[in-house]
């Protein structure tokens, strides 16, 4: 404790020296660390040039007792602590965003080929159905047996024959006189068909051949089929009615 008190006392003494010296010149000062007799340490503060340092040392150590060898060896300005540079604040590392997978475009459906239109059956020659053509063929075969000219199909007559067959099915009758259109000659004149002579055959049967056979077995109907004055015919056959097929034959001659 004695050594510690000496240190404090000497430090206070040195501090007073500094204060007096500082009044003469308000300049910087130096600090010195000196050993004293009792083993303590003295801190000496003095202005540059060390004014009055010799008197101060004699007061501390007494006349003739100044340890110059020690003082000269250690009486050096204490190094000033260098300022410790403060570390510059580093920005906190920010977590890098996790890479997001790039959105893939929605798969486009494979283009479907345009549907090809279903092939339509070839129209019948002259616009007549197969059954109508079959009946006209049978008629011309009968005419050929007698050396008569074949009948040419007339599509206007074909349309009228179909209308008559459908009208008989719809209205439930079987006769040359139609409650809707009148006689076959009325129908021809209304359609603008001109003729020198004309006729009509009607037949109801389950097939074309049976209808043709029935017509050929009837004298009046057979005479129409084999009439040499006729040169055109229209055959109309509609499925339906009490017989299965309703057949109408219209003939004209110019």
Short mmCIF file of C-alpha atoms in Angstrom, two decimals:
data_model
loop_
_atom_site.label_atom_id
_atom_site.label_comp_id
_atom_site.label_asym_id
_atom_site.label_seq_id
_atom_site.Cartn_x
_atom_site.Cartn_y
_atom_site.Cartn_z
CA UNK A 1 0.00 0.00 0.00
CA UNK A 2 2.93 2.37 0.74
CA UNK A 3 4.25 2.05 -2.79
CA UNK A 4 0.75 2.71 -4.17
CA UNK A 5 0.40 5.90 -2.06
CA UNK A 6 3.74 7.16 -3.29
CA UNK A 7 2.62 6.72 -6.80
CA UNK A 8 -0.55 8.68 -6.14
CA UNK A 9 1.30 11.45 -4.31
CA UNK A 10 3.96 11.79 -6.95
CA UNK A 11 1.32 11.81 -9.68
CA UNK A 12 -0.49 14.60 -7.92
CA UNK A 13 2.74 16.56 -7.53
CA UNK A 14 3.60 16.12 -11.17
CA UNK A 15 0.10 17.15 -12.17
CA UNK A 16 0.49 20.42 -10.30
CA UNK A 17 3.71 21.08 -12.19
CA UNK A 18 1.92 20.58 -15.43
CA UNK A 19 -0.82 23.00 -14.47
CA UNK A 20 1.67 25.74 -13.65
CA UNK A 21 3.65 25.09 -16.78
CA UNK A 22 0.50 25.09 -18.85
CA UNK A 23 -0.27 28.67 -17.77
CA UNK A 24 2.88 29.99 -19.49
CA UNK A 25 2.22 28.28 -22.80
CA UNK A 26 -0.94 26.51 -23.59
CA UNK A 27 0.82 23.80 -25.55
CA UNK A 28 1.03 20.04 -25.50
CA UNK A 29 2.90 18.16 -22.84
CA UNK A 30 4.88 14.94 -22.46
CA UNK A 31 4.47 12.23 -19.90
CA UNK A 32 7.46 10.45 -18.27
CA UNK A 33 7.50 7.36 -16.09
CA UNK A 34 10.28 7.51 -13.41
CA UNK A 35 11.30 5.06 -10.69
CA UNK A 36 11.53 6.47 -7.12
CA UNK A 37 13.50 5.33 -4.06
CA UNK A 38 10.80 3.34 -2.33
CA UNK A 39 10.21 1.21 -5.41
CA UNK A 40 7.19 3.13 -6.60
CA UNK A 41 6.66 4.89 -9.89
CA UNK A 42 6.40 8.60 -10.59
CA UNK A 43 4.55 10.05 -13.57
CA UNK A 44 6.05 13.35 -14.72
CA UNK A 45 4.17 15.66 -17.06
CA UNK A 46 6.08 18.54 -18.60
CA UNK A 47 5.85 20.78 -21.61
CA UNK A 48 8.16 20.41 -24.58
CA UNK A 49 11.75 21.44 -23.80
CA UNK A 50 11.45 20.07 -20.25
CA UNK A 51 11.72 23.48 -18.40
CA UNK A 52 12.76 23.06 -14.73
CA UNK A 53 13.16 19.32 -15.04
CA UNK A 54 16.47 19.33 -13.13
CA UNK A 55 14.94 21.17 -10.12
CA UNK A 56 12.02 18.78 -10.14
CA UNK A 57 14.31 15.76 -10.11
CA UNK A 58 16.35 17.15 -7.20
CA UNK A 59 13.16 17.69 -5.25
CA UNK A 60 12.18 14.08 -5.88
CA UNK A 61 15.50 12.39 -5.20
CA UNK A 62 17.43 14.96 -3.06
CA UNK A 63 20.70 16.70 -3.74
CA UNK A 64 23.28 14.32 -5.12
CA UNK A 65 20.89 11.39 -5.18
CA UNK A 66 19.47 11.64 -8.68
CA UNK A 67 20.00 8.28 -10.46
CA UNK A 68 20.90 9.77 -13.81
CA UNK A 69 21.86 6.48 -15.30
CA UNK A 70 18.39 5.13 -14.62
CA UNK A 71 16.66 8.34 -15.60
CA UNK A 72 18.57 8.68 -18.85
CA UNK A 73 17.79 5.10 -19.66
CA UNK A 74 14.09 5.22 -18.91
CA UNK A 75 13.17 8.86 -19.05
CA UNK A 76 11.66 8.66 -22.46
CA UNK A 77 8.33 9.94 -23.47
CA UNK A 78 5.79 7.24 -22.93
CA UNK A 79 4.36 6.13 -26.22
CA UNK A 80 1.02 7.54 -26.91
CA UNK A 81 -1.53 4.91 -27.55
CA UNK A 82 -2.40 4.82 -31.16
CA UNK A 83 -6.06 5.13 -31.88
CA UNK A 84 -7.51 1.78 -32.57
CA UNK A 85 -9.39 2.00 -35.83
CA UNK A 86 -12.93 1.13 -35.42
CA UNK A 87 -14.05 -1.54 -37.82
CA UNK A 88 -16.34 -0.20 -40.41
CA UNK A 89 -19.74 -1.70 -40.08
CA UNK A 90 -20.13 -4.40 -42.61
CA UNK A 91 -23.53 -4.87 -44.14
CA UNK A 92 -25.19 -7.93 -42.88
CA UNK A 93 -25.13 -10.58 -45.53
CA UNK A 94 -28.47 -10.87 -47.14
CA UNK A 95 -29.52 -14.35 -48.11
CA UNK A 96 -29.58 -14.71 -51.81
CA UNK A 97 -33.02 -15.59 -53.06
CA UNK A 98 -33.35 -19.16 -54.04
CA UNK A 99 -33.57 -19.50 -57.78
CA UNK A 100 -37.11 -20.05 -58.84
CA UNK A 101 -37.73 -22.44 -61.68
CA UNK A 102 -38.74 -20.64 -64.81
CA UNK A 103 -42.37 -21.26 -65.61
CA UNK A 104 -42.75 -23.61 -68.47
CA UNK A 105 -45.30 -22.75 -71.08
CA UNK A 106 -48.40 -24.85 -70.99
CA UNK A 107 -48.13 -27.63 -73.50
CA UNK A 108 -50.15 -26.87 -76.53
CA UNK A 109 -52.44 -29.60 -77.66
CA UNK A 110 -51.45 -31.25 -80.85
CA UNK A 111 -53.45 -29.77 -83.68
CA UNK A 112 -56.10 -32.18 -84.74
CA UNK A 113 -56.40 -32.67 -88.44
CA UNK A 114 -59.52 -31.22 -89.92
CA UNK A 115 -62.08 -33.94 -90.25
CA UNK A 116 -62.47 -34.93 -93.82
CA UNK A 117 -66.01 -34.72 -95.07
CA UNK A 118 -67.59 -38.07 -95.47
CA UNK A 119 -67.81 -38.96 -99.11
CA UNK A 120 -71.31 -38.52 -100.37
CA UNK A 121 -72.68 -41.20 -102.63
CA UNK A 122 -72.54 -40.28 -106.25
CA UNK A 123 -75.88 -39.01 -107.44
CA UNK A 124 -77.85 -41.46 -109.51
CA UNK A 125 -77.68 -40.91 -113.25
CA UNK A 126 -80.36 -38.47 -114.34
CA UNK A 127 -81.21 -37.85 -110.68
CA UNK A 128 -83.27 -41.05 -110.41
CA UNK A 129 -83.06 -43.55 -107.55
CA UNK A 130 -81.94 -47.12 -108.13
CA UNK A 131 -85.51 -48.43 -107.85
CA UNK A 132 -86.77 -45.82 -110.32
CA UNK A 133 -84.01 -46.70 -112.78
CA UNK A 134 -84.79 -50.40 -112.39
CA UNK A 135 -88.44 -49.86 -113.27
CA UNK A 136 -87.59 -47.72 -116.32
CA UNK A 137 -85.19 -50.44 -117.48
CA UNK A 138 -87.91 -53.10 -117.22
CA UNK A 139 -90.30 -50.87 -119.20
CA UNK A 140 -87.77 -50.33 -122.01
CA UNK A 141 -87.00 -54.05 -122.12
CA UNK A 142 -90.67 -54.73 -122.81
CA UNK A 143 -90.71 -52.07 -125.53
CA UNK A 144 -87.53 -53.47 -127.06
CA UNK A 145 -89.22 -56.85 -127.51
CA UNK A 146 -91.63 -55.17 -129.90
CA UNK A 147 -89.01 -53.01 -131.57
CA UNK A 148 -90.27 -49.79 -129.97
CA UNK A 149 -88.04 -46.82 -129.13
CA UNK A 150 -86.86 -46.64 -125.49
CA UNK A 151 -88.45 -43.99 -123.29
CA UNK A 152 -86.17 -41.12 -122.26
CA UNK A 153 -86.33 -40.05 -118.62
CA UNK A 154 -87.86 -36.61 -118.02
CA UNK A 155 -86.92 -35.20 -114.60
CA UNK A 156 -89.90 -32.85 -114.51
CA UNK A 157 -92.15 -35.87 -114.93
CA UNK A 158 -90.10 -37.72 -112.28
CA UNK A 159 -90.79 -34.92 -109.77
CA UNK A 160 -94.53 -35.01 -110.52
CA UNK A 161 -94.61 -38.83 -110.19
CA UNK A 162 -92.93 -38.65 -106.78
CA UNK A 163 -95.37 -35.95 -105.63
CA UNK A 164 -98.31 -38.12 -106.67
CA UNK A 165 -96.91 -41.23 -104.90
CA UNK A 166 -96.29 -39.30 -101.69
CA UNK A 167 -99.74 -37.70 -101.85
CA UNK A 168 -101.41 -41.14 -102.08
CA UNK A 169 -99.45 -42.33 -99.03
CA UNK A 170 -100.20 -39.18 -97.03
CA UNK A 171 -103.90 -39.05 -97.88
CA UNK A 172 -104.56 -42.80 -97.93
CA UNK A 173 -105.97 -43.22 -101.40
CA UNK A 174 -105.07 -45.09 -104.60
CA UNK A 175 -106.53 -43.38 -107.69
CA UNK A 176 -105.63 -41.24 -110.70
CA UNK A 177 -107.57 -38.28 -109.30
CA UNK A 178 -105.70 -36.55 -106.42
CA UNK A 179 -107.65 -34.58 -103.82
CA UNK A 180 -104.62 -32.30 -103.68
CA UNK A 181 -103.41 -31.90 -107.27
CA UNK A 182 -106.32 -33.09 -109.40
CA UNK A 183 -105.72 -35.32 -112.42
CA UNK A 184 -102.22 -36.17 -113.72
CA UNK A 185 -102.91 -33.91 -116.69
CA UNK A 186 -103.72 -31.04 -114.31
CA UNK A 187 -100.37 -31.61 -112.60
CA UNK A 188 -98.50 -31.57 -115.95
CA UNK A 189 -100.16 -28.37 -117.11
CA UNK A 190 -99.51 -26.71 -113.71
CA UNK A 191 -95.80 -27.66 -114.04
CA UNK A 192 -95.64 -26.17 -117.57
CA UNK A 193 -95.13 -29.51 -119.29
CA UNK A 194 -96.46 -29.59 -122.86
CA UNK A 195 -97.44 -32.79 -124.61
CA UNK A 196 -99.43 -34.16 -127.54
CA UNK A 197 -100.48 -37.30 -125.67
CA UNK A 198 -100.00 -38.41 -122.05
CA UNK A 199 -100.84 -41.23 -119.65
CA UNK A 200 -100.34 -42.55 -116.11
CA UNK A 201 -99.86 -45.97 -114.45
CA UNK A 202 -100.15 -46.68 -110.68
CA UNK A 203 -98.90 -49.75 -108.80
CA UNK A 204 -98.44 -50.77 -105.20
CA UNK A 205 -96.24 -53.75 -104.30
CA UNK A 206 -93.42 -54.92 -102.08
CA UNK A 207 -90.80 -54.77 -104.85
CA UNK A 208 -90.18 -53.19 -108.25
CA UNK A 209 -90.39 -56.52 -110.10
CA UNK A 210 -93.76 -57.42 -108.55
CA UNK A 211 -95.11 -53.97 -109.40
CA UNK A 212 -93.89 -54.33 -113.02
CA UNK A 213 -95.40 -57.81 -113.34
CA UNK A 214 -98.76 -56.56 -112.05
CA UNK A 215 -98.74 -53.71 -114.58
CA UNK A 216 -97.86 -55.99 -117.51
CA UNK A 217 -100.71 -58.35 -116.50
CA UNK A 218 -103.22 -55.50 -116.78
CA UNK A 219 -104.37 -54.65 -120.35
CA UNK A 220 -104.77 -50.91 -119.83
CA UNK A 221 -101.44 -50.50 -118.03
CA UNK A 222 -99.64 -52.72 -120.57
CA UNK A 223 -100.93 -50.54 -123.43
CA UNK A 224 -99.41 -47.44 -121.78
CA UNK A 225 -96.04 -49.18 -121.37
CA UNK A 226 -96.04 -50.33 -125.02
CA UNK A 227 -97.58 -47.18 -126.56
CA UNK A 228 -95.44 -46.19 -129.55
CA UNK A 229 -96.64 -42.56 -129.30
CA UNK A 230 -94.79 -42.02 -126.01
CA UNK A 231 -91.16 -40.92 -126.04
CA UNK A 232 -90.59 -39.69 -122.44
CA UNK A 233 -91.41 -41.10 -119.02
CA UNK A 234 -91.13 -40.11 -115.39
CA UNK A 235 -90.94 -42.85 -112.72
CA UNK A 236 -91.61 -41.96 -109.05
CA UNK A 237 -91.27 -44.62 -106.30
CA UNK A 238 -91.78 -43.79 -102.59
CA UNK A 239 -91.44 -46.29 -99.76
CA UNK A 240 -94.49 -46.45 -97.51
CA UNK A 241 -98.22 -47.02 -97.65
CA UNK A 242 -100.08 -50.30 -97.28
CA UNK A 243 -98.16 -52.03 -100.10
CA UNK A 244 -94.53 -51.21 -99.15
CA UNK A 245 -93.74 -49.29 -102.36
CA UNK A 246 -95.95 -46.74 -104.09
CA UNK A 247 -95.06 -46.59 -107.79
CA UNK A 248 -96.21 -43.96 -110.30
CA UNK A 249 -95.42 -43.94 -114.06
CA UNK A 250 -96.12 -40.81 -116.14
CA UNK A 251 -95.77 -40.84 -119.96
CA UNK A 252 -95.74 -38.07 -122.57
CA UNK A 253 -95.41 -37.95 -126.34
CA UNK A 254 -94.66 -34.91 -128.50
#
